[in-house]
Amino acid sequence: MAAWLFKTEPDTFGIDDLANRPDKREGWDGVRNYQARNFMRDSMQVGDDAFIYHSSCKVPGIAGLAKVSKTGLVDPTQFNPESPYFDPKSTPENPRWIMVELEYVETFVNITPLKKIKENPNINVIPLVNKSRLSVMPVNEKEFDILLSMSRNHSLS
DNA sequence: GCCAACGTTGGC
DNA sequence: GCCAACGTTGGC
């Protein structure tokens, strides 16, 4: 089973919004980056772990955990002219943007800040730390274990 | 297919 | 709000 990290702006949609959905699930729409899309389309499987990372906020960092609950969904916002994610070049016959659905698992008591993540030499592999702007990125097993224990230990303090 | 210009992201 | 990093666009 693989693990991933999803960036999101909590002002728009954060871990609390996911937790407050009636079924605690949400289609992860609005990703408009081919590399990120390819991860969702080609590599994700139901049951994969998914960190929810909050960006562009007071304390950027990992806020919670979710899991992939559906794969291979067509992002409906690409066909909606009113949506900021509208893509006039995409057609229903050949949709360009594929998404997954995430299901809420856990909110960490405290955010695990990017600052702390950067300080750990064992997790400098992920594009997050490398200043990439990828909004969806893979997290290897070792990194996942470290990040999860950081997040849970931190929540005890 | 190169690459300069431009727009966006996102931490600070 | 600044600006570095990076993806995308479009002229050639």
Coordinates of C-alpha atoms (C1' of nucleotides) in Angstrom, one line a residue:
Chain A
M1 CA 0.0 0.0 0.0
A2 CA 1.3 3.4 -0.9
A3 CA 1.1 6.8 0.8
W4 CA 0.7 10.3 -0.6
L5 CA 0.5 13.8 0.5
F6 CA -2.2 16.2 -0.7
K7 CA -1.7 20.0 -0.4
T8 CA -4.6 22.2 0.2
E9 CA -5.4 25.7 1.4
P10 CA -7.4 25.4 4.6
D11 CA -9.2 28.6 3.8
T12 CA -10.7 26.9 0.8
F13 CA -10.9 23.2 1.9
G14 CA -9.0 21.8 4.8
I15 CA -9.0 18.7 7.1
D16 CA -11.9 20.1 9.1
D17 CA -14.0 20.5 5.9
L18 CA -13.3 16.9 5.0
A19 CA -14.2 15.7 8.6
N20 CA -17.5 17.7 8.4
R21 CA -18.7 16.2 5.2
P22 CA -21.8 14.1 6.0
D23 CA -20.0 11.0 4.7
K24 CA -16.5 12.3 5.5
R25 CA -15.6 12.0 1.8
E26 CA -14.7 14.4 -0.9
G27 CA -13.6 14.2 -4.5
W28 CA -10.3 16.0 -4.7
D29 CA -11.1 18.3 -7.6
G30 CA -9.1 21.2 -9.0
V31 CA -5.8 19.6 -9.5
R32 CA -4.4 21.0 -12.7
N33 CA -0.9 19.7 -12.9
Y34 CA -0.1 16.7 -15.1
Q35 CA 2.4 15.1 -12.8
A36 CA -0.1 15.3 -9.9
R37 CA -2.9 14.0 -12.1
N38 CA -0.7 11.1 -13.3
F39 CA -0.2 10.0 -9.7
M40 CA -3.9 10.1 -9.1
R41 CA -4.8 8.4 -12.3
D42 CA -2.1 5.8 -12.6
S43 CA -0.7 5.0 -9.2
M44 CA -3.3 5.5 -6.5
Q45 CA -5.3 2.6 -5.1
V46 CA -8.2 2.4 -2.8
G47 CA -7.0 2.2 0.8
D48 CA -3.8 4.2 0.2
D49 CA -2.8 6.6 3.0
A50 CA -3.1 10.3 2.3
F51 CA -1.6 13.1 4.5
I52 CA -3.5 16.3 4.3
Y53 CA -1.1 19.2 4.2
H54 CA -2.2 22.8 4.8
S55 CA -0.5 25.5 2.7
S56 CA -0.7 29.2 2.5
C57 CA -1.8 29.6 6.1
K58 CA -0.3 30.7 9.4
V59 CA 1.4 27.4 10.1
P60 CA 1.9 25.3 7.0
G61 CA 2.2 21.6 7.7
I62 CA 0.6 18.3 8.0
A63 CA -2.9 18.6 9.5
G64 CA -4.4 15.2 9.3
L65 CA -4.8 11.9 7.6
A66 CA -7.2 10.5 5.1
K67 CA -7.3 7.5 2.8
V68 CA -8.1 7.0 -0.8
S69 CA -11.7 5.8 -1.0
K70 CA -12.3 5.9 -4.8
T71 CA -10.1 6.2 -7.9
G72 CA -10.5 7.0 -11.5
L73 CA -13.1 9.7 -11.1
V74 CA -13.6 12.4 -13.7
D75 CA -13.1 15.9 -12.2
P76 CA -16.5 17.6 -12.9
T77 CA -15.1 21.1 -12.5
Q78 CA -13.3 20.9 -15.8
F79 CA -16.6 21.1 -17.7
N80 CA -18.1 23.9 -15.6
P81 CA -17.5 27.3 -17.2
E82 CA -18.3 29.0 -13.9
S83 CA -15.5 27.1 -12.1
P84 CA -12.0 28.5 -11.7
Y85 CA -10.9 25.0 -12.8
F86 CA -12.8 25.0 -16.0
D87 CA -10.7 23.6 -18.9
P88 CA -12.2 24.5 -22.3
K89 CA -9.9 22.0 -24.0
S90 CA -11.3 19.1 -22.2
T91 CA -14.2 17.1 -23.4
P92 CA -16.5 14.6 -21.7
E93 CA -15.5 12.0 -24.4
N94 CA -11.9 12.4 -23.5
P95 CA -11.6 14.1 -20.1
R96 CA -8.3 15.5 -19.3
W97 CA -8.5 15.7 -15.5
I98 CA -8.9 12.6 -13.3
M99 CA -9.3 12.7 -9.6
V100 CA -9.6 10.5 -6.6
E101 CA -12.0 10.6 -3.6
L102 CA -10.5 10.9 -0.1
E103 CA -12.1 9.7 3.1
Y104 CA -11.3 11.4 6.4
V105 CA -9.4 9.3 8.9
E106 CA -7.8 11.6 11.6
T107 CA -7.1 15.2 12.6
F108 CA -3.8 15.7 14.4
V109 CA -4.1 17.7 17.6
N110 CA -1.4 20.0 16.4
I111 CA -0.2 20.6 12.9
T112 CA 3.2 19.1 12.1
P113 CA 4.9 22.2 10.7
L114 CA 6.8 22.3 7.5
K115 CA 9.7 23.7 9.6
K116 CA 9.9 20.5 11.6
I117 CA 9.6 18.4 8.5
K118 CA 12.5 20.2 6.9
E119 CA 14.7 19.7 10.0
N120 CA 14.5 15.9 9.6
P121 CA 17.2 14.7 7.3
N122 CA 15.3 11.4 6.6
I123 CA 12.5 13.1 4.9
N124 CA 14.2 15.6 2.6
V125 CA 13.3 13.4 -0.4
I126 CA 9.8 14.5 -0.8
P127 CA 9.2 17.3 -3.2
L128 CA 7.6 19.3 -0.5
V129 CA 10.9 19.9 1.1
N130 CA 12.6 20.4 -2.2
K131 CA 10.5 23.5 -2.9
S132 CA 8.4 21.8 -5.6
R133 CA 5.0 23.1 -6.2
L134 CA 3.5 19.7 -6.7
S135 CA 0.1 19.5 -5.1
V136 CA 0.0 15.8 -4.9
M137 CA 3.1 13.8 -4.2
P138 CA 4.2 10.3 -3.2
V139 CA 5.5 9.6 0.3
N140 CA 7.7 6.5 0.7
E141 CA 7.1 4.0 3.5
K142 CA 9.9 5.2 5.7
E143 CA 8.8 8.8 5.4
F144 CA 5.3 7.9 6.0
D145 CA 6.2 6.2 9.3
I146 CA 8.3 9.1 10.4
L147 CA 5.7 11.7 9.5
L148 CA 3.0 9.8 11.2
S149 CA 4.9 9.3 14.4
M150 CA 5.9 13.0 14.4
S151 CA 2.3 14.0 14.0
R152 CA 1.0 11.7 16.7
N153 CA 3.8 12.4 19.2
H154 CA 3.4 16.0 18.7
S155 CA -0.2 15.7 19.4
L156 CA 0.6 14.4 22.9
S157 CA 2.6 17.4 23.9
Chain B
dG1 C1' 11.8 21.5 -30.4
dC2 C1' 14.0 25.6 -28.3
dC3 C1' 13.5 29.1 -25.1
dA4 C1' 12.0 33.8 -23.5
dA5 C1' 8.1 35.7 -21.4
dC6 C1' 4.7 35.2 -18.4
dG7 C1' 1.7 33.4 -14.6
dT8 C1' 1.2 30.9 -10.4
dT9 C1' 2.6 28.8 -6.2
dG10 C1' 3.6 29.2 -1.5
dG11 C1' 6.9 30.1 2.2
dC12 C1' 8.4 33.8 4.6
Chain C
dG1 C1' 3.4 41.8 -0.3
dC2 C1' 7.9 40.0 -1.8
dC3 C1' 10.2 37.0 -4.6
dA4 C1' 12.3 32.4 -5.9
dA5 C1' 11.1 28.4 -8.2
dC6 C1' 8.9 26.2 -11.5
dG7 C1' 5.2 25.1 -15.1
dT8 C1' 3.1 26.7 -19.3
dT9 C1' 2.6 29.2 -23.4
dG10 C1' 3.6 30.6 -27.9
dG11 C1' 6.7 32.7 -31.5
dC12 C1' 10.1 31.2 -34.3

